[in-house]
PDB file of C-alpha atoms in Angstrom:
ATOM      1  CA  PHE A   1     107.554 -63.638 179.597  1.00  0.00           C
ATOM      2  CA  GLY A   2     105.033 -60.913 179.043  1.00  0.00           C
ATOM      3  CA  ARG A   3     106.698 -58.008 180.256  1.00  0.00           C
ATOM      4  CA  GLY A   4     107.835 -56.578 177.166  1.00  0.00           C
ATOM      5  CA  LEU A   5     111.149 -55.991 175.034  1.00  0.00           C
ATOM      6  CA  PHE A   6     114.763 -55.944 176.219  1.00  0.00           C
ATOM      7  CA  ARG A   7     117.457 -53.810 174.317  1.00  0.00           C
ATOM      8  CA  LYS A   8     120.880 -56.104 173.186  1.00  0.00           C
ATOM      9  CA  GLN A   9     124.012 -55.205 172.364  1.00  0.00           C
ATOM     10  CA  SER A  10     124.394 -53.532 168.764  1.00  0.00           C
ATOM     11  CA  VAL A  11     125.792 -56.532 166.408  1.00  0.00           C
ATOM     12  CA  GLN A  12     128.129 -55.930 162.660  1.00  0.00           C
ATOM     13  CA  GLY A  13     126.135 -57.062 159.746  1.00  0.00           C
ATOM     14  CA  SER A  14     129.077 -59.339 158.862  1.00  0.00           C
ATOM     15  CA  ASN A  15     128.702 -61.079 162.400  1.00  0.00           C
ATOM     16  CA  THR A  16     125.201 -62.849 161.699  1.00  0.00           C
ATOM     17  CA  SER A  17     123.869 -64.785 159.260  1.00  0.00           C
ATOM     18  CA  TYR A  18     120.428 -63.147 159.249  1.00  0.00           C
ATOM     19  CA  LYS A  19     119.366 -62.253 155.611  1.00  0.00           C
ATOM     20  CA  PHE A  20     116.804 -59.896 156.547  1.00  0.00           C
ATOM     21  CA  PHE A  21     115.850 -58.313 159.734  1.00  0.00           C
ATOM     22  CA  TYR A  22     112.031 -56.405 160.987  1.00  0.00           C
ATOM     23  CA  GLN A  23     112.527 -52.709 161.843  1.00  0.00           C
ATOM     24  CA  LEU A  24     110.077 -51.889 165.037  1.00  0.00           C
ATOM     25  CA  LYS A  25     107.279 -49.628 165.058  1.00  0.00           C
ATOM     26  CA  ALA A  26     105.844 -48.236 168.338  1.00  0.00           C
ATOM     27  CA  ASP A  27     102.957 -50.099 168.207  1.00  0.00           C
ATOM     28  CA  HIS A  28     104.481 -53.564 167.016  1.00  0.00           C
ATOM     29  CA  PHE A  29     103.410 -56.881 168.736  1.00  0.00           C
ATOM     30  CA  VAL A  30     106.364 -59.297 168.788  1.00  0.00           C
ATOM     31  CA  MET A  31     106.479 -62.752 169.303  1.00  0.00           C
ATOM     32  CA  SER A  32     109.115 -64.849 169.584  1.00  0.00           C
ATOM     33  CA  GLN A  33     109.068 -68.171 167.270  1.00  0.00           C
ATOM     34  CA  LEU A  34     111.040 -70.254 169.751  1.00  0.00           C
ATOM     35  CA  PHE A  35     109.164 -69.420 172.712  1.00  0.00           C
ATOM     36  CA  GLY A  36     106.276 -67.635 172.156  1.00  0.00           C
ATOM     37  CA  TRP A  37     103.974 -70.383 173.386  1.00  0.00           C
ATOM     38  CA  GLU A  38     105.795 -70.099 176.552  1.00  0.00           C
ATOM     39  CA  GLY A  39     105.141 -66.332 177.462  1.00  0.00           C
ATOM     40  CA  ALA A  40     107.655 -64.733 174.638  1.00  0.00           C
ATOM     41  CA  LEU A  41     105.111 -62.134 173.548  1.00  0.00           C
ATOM     42  CA  ALA A  42     105.886 -58.508 174.015  1.00  0.00           C
ATOM     43  CA  LEU A  43     104.206 -54.757 172.955  1.00  0.00           C
ATOM     44  CA  SER A  44     106.655 -53.005 171.350  1.00  0.00           C
ATOM     45  CA  SER A  45     106.881 -49.018 172.465  1.00  0.00           C
ATOM     46  CA  PRO A  46     108.519 -45.232 171.604  1.00  0.00           C
ATOM     47  CA  GLU A  47     111.513 -46.367 173.345  1.00  0.00           C
ATOM     48  CA  PHE A  48     112.171 -49.347 170.668  1.00  0.00           C
ATOM     49  CA  ALA A  49     111.010 -47.936 167.474  1.00  0.00           C
ATOM     50  CA  GLY A  50     113.342 -47.755 164.916  1.00  0.00           C
ATOM     51  CA  LEU A  51     115.281 -50.506 165.991  1.00  0.00           C
ATOM     52  CA  TYR A  52     115.560 -53.978 164.402  1.00  0.00           C
ATOM     53  CA  VAL A  53     114.421 -57.837 166.235  1.00  0.00           C
ATOM     54  CA  SER A  54     115.875 -61.015 163.709  1.00  0.00           C
ATOM     55  CA  PRO A  55     113.299 -63.001 161.490  1.00  0.00           C
ATOM     56  CA  GLN A  56     113.195 -64.985 164.617  1.00  0.00           C
ATOM     57  CA  PHE A  57     110.452 -62.736 165.856  1.00  0.00           C
ATOM     58  CA  PRO A  58     107.891 -62.011 163.600  1.00  0.00           C
ATOM     59  CA  THR A  59     106.024 -58.547 164.300  1.00  0.00           C
ATOM     60  CA  PHE A  60     102.762 -57.624 164.050  1.00  0.00           C
ATOM     61  CA  GLU A  61     100.238 -54.012 163.521  1.00  0.00           C
ATOM     62  CA  CYS A  62      97.165 -54.425 164.587  1.00  0.00           C
ATOM     63  CA  ASP A  63      94.290 -52.857 162.572  1.00  0.00           C
ATOM     64  CA  GLN A  64      93.625 -50.200 165.667  1.00  0.00           C
ATOM     65  CA  ARG A  65      89.863 -50.015 164.099  1.00  0.00           C
ATOM     66  CA  ARG A  66      89.508 -53.456 165.625  1.00  0.00           C
ATOM     67  CA  LEU A  67      91.693 -54.346 168.062  1.00  0.00           C
ATOM     68  CA  ASP A  68      93.618 -52.027 170.677  1.00  0.00           C
ATOM     69  CA  PRO A  69      97.363 -53.103 171.268  1.00  0.00           C
ATOM     70  CA  TYR A  70      97.114 -52.509 174.731  1.00  0.00           C
ATOM     71  CA  PHE A  71      94.397 -54.394 174.991  1.00  0.00           C
ATOM     72  CA  LEU A  72      96.025 -57.376 172.768  1.00  0.00           C
ATOM     73  CA  SER A  73      99.346 -56.957 175.380  1.00  0.00           C
ATOM     74  CA  TRP A  74      97.419 -57.758 178.224  1.00  0.00           C
ATOM     75  CA  LEU A  75      95.426 -60.850 176.694  1.00  0.00           C
ATOM     76  CA  ALA A  76      98.856 -61.943 175.915  1.00  0.00           C
ATOM     77  CA  ARG A  77     100.118 -62.407 178.869  1.00  0.00           C
ATOM     78  CA  ARG A  78      97.322 -64.800 180.321  1.00  0.00           C
ATOM     79  CA  PRO A  79      98.544 -68.632 180.590  1.00  0.00           C
ATOM     80  CA  SER A  80      95.588 -69.567 178.460  1.00  0.00           C
ATOM     81  CA  PHE A  81      96.719 -67.448 175.721  1.00  0.00           C
ATOM     82  CA  TRP A  82      99.960 -69.285 175.703  1.00  0.00           C
ATOM     83  CA  GLU A  83      97.859 -72.847 175.581  1.00  0.00           C
ATOM     84  CA  ASP A  84      96.325 -71.489 172.868  1.00  0.00           C
ATOM     85  CA  LEU A  85      99.696 -71.099 171.108  1.00  0.00           C
ATOM     86  CA  ALA A  86     101.311 -74.070 172.023  1.00  0.00           C
ATOM     87  CA  THR A  87      98.477 -76.203 169.978  1.00  0.00           C
ATOM     88  CA  ARG A  88      99.791 -74.709 167.189  1.00  0.00           C
ATOM     89  CA  THR A  89     103.304 -75.297 167.419  1.00  0.00           C
ATOM     90  CA  ARG A  90     105.384 -77.050 164.949  1.00  0.00           C
ATOM     91  CA  GLY A  91     108.380 -79.887 165.541  1.00  0.00           C
ATOM     92  CA  MET A  92     109.175 -82.456 168.358  1.00  0.00           C
ATOM     93  CA  GLY A  93     110.104 -81.685 171.985  1.00  0.00           C
ATOM     94  CA  ASP A  94     109.710 -78.793 174.136  1.00  0.00           C
ATOM     95  CA  ARG A  95     113.191 -77.001 172.558  1.00  0.00           C
ATOM     96  CA  ARG A  96     112.695 -77.710 169.023  1.00  0.00           C
ATOM     97  CA  ARG A  97     108.743 -76.668 168.997  1.00  0.00           C
ATOM     98  CA  THR A  98     108.107 -73.182 166.414  1.00  0.00           C
ATOM     99  CA  LEU A  99     105.845 -71.147 165.667  1.00  0.00           C
ATOM    100  CA  ASN A 100     105.266 -69.522 162.338  1.00  0.00           C
ATOM    101  CA  PRO A 101     103.070 -65.607 162.099  1.00  0.00           C
ATOM    102  CA  GLU A 102     100.079 -67.490 160.845  1.00  0.00           C
ATOM    103  CA  ALA A 103      99.929 -69.536 164.426  1.00  0.00           C
ATOM    104  CA  LEU A 104      99.217 -66.167 166.253  1.00  0.00           C
ATOM    105  CA  LEU A 105      97.195 -65.215 163.739  1.00  0.00           C
ATOM    106  CA  SER A 106      94.614 -67.822 164.065  1.00  0.00           C
ATOM    107  CA  CYS A 107      94.464 -67.429 167.701  1.00  0.00           C
ATOM    108  CA  THR A 108      91.066 -66.922 169.138  1.00  0.00           C
ATOM    109  CA  ILE A 109      90.714 -64.080 171.298  1.00  0.00           C
ATOM    110  CA  PRO A 110      87.720 -62.180 173.019  1.00  0.00           C
ATOM    111  CA  LEU A 111      86.586 -58.895 171.231  1.00  0.00           C
ATOM    112  CA  PRO A 112      84.379 -55.969 172.495  1.00  0.00           C
ATOM    113  CA  PRO A 113      83.992 -52.893 170.695  1.00  0.00           C
ATOM    114  CA  VAL A 114      87.529 -50.585 170.497  1.00  0.00           C
ATOM    115  CA  TYR A 115      86.210 -48.212 173.244  1.00  0.00           C
ATOM    116  CA  GLU A 116      85.514 -51.042 175.998  1.00  0.00           C
ATOM    117  CA  GLN A 117      89.000 -52.512 174.839  1.00  0.00           C
ATOM    118  CA  GLN A 118      90.950 -49.137 175.671  1.00  0.00           C
ATOM    119  CA  HIS A 119      88.724 -49.398 179.173  1.00  0.00           C
ATOM    120  CA  ILE A 120      89.523 -52.592 180.276  1.00  0.00           C
ATOM    121  CA  ALA A 121      93.271 -51.842 179.346  1.00  0.00           C
ATOM    122  CA  ALA A 122      93.353 -48.226 180.812  1.00  0.00           C
ATOM    123  CA  ARG A 123      92.138 -49.780 184.039  1.00  0.00           C
ATOM    124  CA  ILE A 124      94.091 -52.986 184.433  1.00  0.00           C
ATOM    125  CA  GLY A 125      97.648 -50.833 183.504  1.00  0.00           C
ATOM    126  CA  GLU A 126      96.358 -48.283 186.794  1.00  0.00           C
ATOM    127  CA  LEU A 127      96.002 -51.517 188.819  1.00  0.00           C
ATOM    128  CA  ALA A 128      99.606 -52.547 187.541  1.00  0.00           C
ATOM    129  CA  ALA A 129     100.961 -49.360 188.406  1.00  0.00           C
ATOM    130  CA  LYS A 130      99.759 -49.200 191.790  1.00  0.00           C
ATOM    131  CA  VAL A 131     100.526 -53.678 192.372  1.00  0.00           C
ATOM    132  CA  ASP A 132     104.223 -52.512 191.346  1.00  0.00           C
ATOM    133  CA  HIS A 133     104.266 -49.055 193.444  1.00  0.00           C
ATOM    134  CA  THR A 134     103.564 -51.173 196.849  1.00  0.00           C
ATOM    135  CA  HIS A 135     105.911 -53.616 195.615  1.00  0.00           C
ATOM    136  CA  GLN A 136     109.034 -51.194 195.574  1.00  0.00           C
ATOM    137  CA  LEU A 137     107.447 -49.421 198.569  1.00  0.00           C
ATOM    138  CA  ARG A 138     107.662 -52.786 200.271  1.00  0.00           C
ATOM    139  CA  VAL A 139     111.679 -53.404 199.251  1.00  0.00           C
ATOM    140  CA  GLN A 140     112.314 -49.700 199.635  1.00  0.00           C
ATOM    141  CA  SER A 141     110.602 -50.355 203.078  1.00  0.00           C
ATOM    142  CA  ALA A 142     112.693 -53.615 203.824  1.00  0.00           C
ATOM    143  CA  ALA A 143     115.810 -52.146 202.671  1.00  0.00           C
ATOM    144  CA  GLU A 144     116.106 -49.177 205.306  1.00  0.00           C
ATOM    145  CA  THR A 145     114.749 -51.395 207.972  1.00  0.00           C
ATOM    146  CA  GLU A 146     118.047 -53.981 207.711  1.00  0.00           C
ATOM    147  CA  ALA A 147     120.004 -50.894 207.491  1.00  0.00           C
ATOM    148  CA  PHE A 148     118.177 -49.026 210.629  1.00  0.00           C
ATOM    149  CA  LEU A 149     118.889 -52.389 212.618  1.00  0.00           C
ATOM    150  CA  MET A 150     122.713 -52.593 211.436  1.00  0.00           C
ATOM    151  CA  LYS A 151     123.087 -48.770 212.674  1.00  0.00           C
ATOM    152  CA  VAL A 152     121.236 -49.654 215.993  1.00  0.00           C
ATOM    153  CA  LEU A 153     123.723 -53.182 216.306  1.00  0.00           C
ATOM    154  CA  THR A 154     126.911 -51.450 215.233  1.00  0.00           C
ATOM    155  CA  SER A 155     126.376 -48.658 217.983  1.00  0.00           C
ATOM    156  CA  THR A 156     125.894 -50.948 220.727  1.00  0.00           C
ATOM    157  CA  VAL A 157     128.487 -53.720 219.928  1.00  0.00           C
ATOM    158  CA  GLU A 158     130.785 -51.053 219.439  1.00  0.00           C
ATOM    159  CA  LYS A 159     130.268 -50.655 223.235  1.00  0.00           C
ATOM    160  CA  PHE A 160     131.612 -53.323 224.172  1.00  0.00           C
ATOM    161  CA  GLN A 161     134.920 -53.561 221.521  1.00  0.00           C
ATOM    162  CA  HIS A 162     137.223 -54.259 224.303  1.00  0.00           C
ATOM    163  CA  PHE A 163     135.627 -57.427 225.290  1.00  0.00           C
ATOM    164  CA  VAL A 164     137.112 -59.284 222.116  1.00  0.00           C
ATOM    165  CA  THR A 165     137.473 -63.131 221.639  1.00  0.00           C
ATOM    166  CA  THR A 166     137.365 -65.514 219.018  1.00  0.00           C
ATOM    167  CA  ILE A 167     134.343 -67.619 217.937  1.00  0.00           C
ATOM    168  CA  GLY A 168     135.642 -70.305 218.260  1.00  0.00           C
ATOM    169  CA  THR A 169     136.312 -69.533 221.582  1.00  0.00           C
ATOM    170  CA  SER A 170     132.269 -69.842 221.905  1.00  0.00           C
ATOM    171  CA  PHE A 171     131.296 -72.359 220.053  1.00  0.00           C
ATOM    172  CA  ARG A 172     131.143 -76.204 221.072  1.00  0.00           C
ATOM    173  CA  VAL A 173     131.407 -77.818 217.708  1.00  0.00           C
ATOM    174  CA  THR A 174     129.700 -80.925 216.967  1.00  0.00           C
ATOM    175  CA  THR A 175     128.753 -83.287 214.090  1.00  0.00           C
ATOM    176  CA  GLY A 176     125.966 -85.906 212.841  1.00  0.00           C
ATOM    177  CA  GLY A 177     124.342 -87.256 210.377  1.00  0.00           C
ATOM    178  CA  THR A 178     120.810 -87.487 208.947  1.00  0.00           C
ATOM    179  CA  PRO A 179     118.523 -89.179 212.284  1.00  0.00           C
ATOM    180  CA  SER A 180     117.191 -92.828 211.293  1.00  0.00           C
ATOM    181  CA  ARG A 181     114.291 -92.773 209.539  1.00  0.00           C
ATOM    182  CA  HIS A 182     113.794 -96.066 211.838  1.00  0.00           C
ATOM    183  CA  VAL A 183     112.712 -93.597 214.833  1.00  0.00           C
ATOM    184  CA  PRO A 184     109.344 -91.852 214.292  1.00  0.00           C
ATOM    185  CA  GLN A 185     109.745 -89.114 217.050  1.00  0.00           C
ATOM    186  CA  TYR A 186     112.730 -87.974 215.252  1.00  0.00           C
ATOM    187  CA  TRP A 187     110.912 -87.154 212.035  1.00  0.00           C
ATOM    188  CA  GLY A 188     106.779 -86.916 212.824  1.00  0.00           C
ATOM    189  CA  GLY A 189     107.292 -86.072 216.739  1.00  0.00           C
ATOM    190  CA  ASP A 190     108.740 -82.738 218.724  1.00  0.00           C
ATOM    191  CA  VAL A 191     112.097 -83.398 217.807  1.00  0.00           C
ATOM    192  CA  LYS A 192     113.511 -80.516 215.317  1.00  0.00           C
ATOM    193  CA  TRP A 193     116.741 -80.510 213.455  1.00  0.00           C
ATOM    194  CA  VAL A 194     118.498 -78.935 210.531  1.00  0.00           C
ATOM    195  CA  SER A 195     119.595 -80.029 207.469  1.00  0.00           C
ATOM    196  CA  SER A 196     123.045 -78.626 205.726  1.00  0.00           C
ATOM    197  CA  GLY A 197     120.342 -77.251 203.081  1.00  0.00           C
ATOM    198  CA  GLU A 198     118.630 -75.285 205.184  1.00  0.00           C
ATOM    199  CA  VAL A 199     121.543 -73.056 206.376  1.00  0.00           C
ATOM    200  CA  ALA A 200     122.271 -70.344 203.675  1.00  0.00           C
ATOM    201  CA  PHE A 201     123.212 -67.409 205.949  1.00  0.00           C
ATOM    202  CA  CYS A 202     119.915 -66.398 206.934  1.00  0.00           C
ATOM    203  CA  ARG A 203     117.802 -66.740 210.218  1.00  0.00           C
ATOM    204  CA  ILE A 204     116.351 -70.492 210.741  1.00  0.00           C
ATOM    205  CA  THR A 205     112.550 -69.867 212.085  1.00  0.00           C
ATOM    206  CA  ASP A 206     111.609 -73.333 211.741  1.00  0.00           C
ATOM    207  CA  THR A 207     112.664 -76.727 210.649  1.00  0.00           C
TER     208      THR A 207
END
């Protein structure tokens, strides 16, 4: 949650029961009435300007003389903000709790001068971009490492293609069960064992 809007497929007016929709502007703040208290809140962008959302997603426009929308969007990512919203829901049970627009408008937030809000939002945006870039580099590095290892493995085993056998001839197949809890050394000692749930086509480094 809190990561922005996403585009859904277009629908024909005859295929919906809604009587009206909200048209988005680039700087609209959007709240889900069903899941806003769980963090389903987002700031729109030029990419979504002109699109429509259902009445389940009321939209708000900041008075930018007092509140910077980007500053608000970062505040809305905080769990404490969601908890504040949660105290203003209606209905019983988590799946039936809903928010009305007044719930968001009644939330309390820190409000430094607008220029400070803009500075804070810009700084956090810069840090977020660096974190995202670092994450992407790690993902790319992991993929490149895996590809390199597979290349080395392939070139190595190709030298032994004339040594062919079935896997079954190289394994001793046994069956077992859960170790008895009446034998303490099986559970708290040095004896290691693997449960079936730990085998998921990956390397097991510890049990």
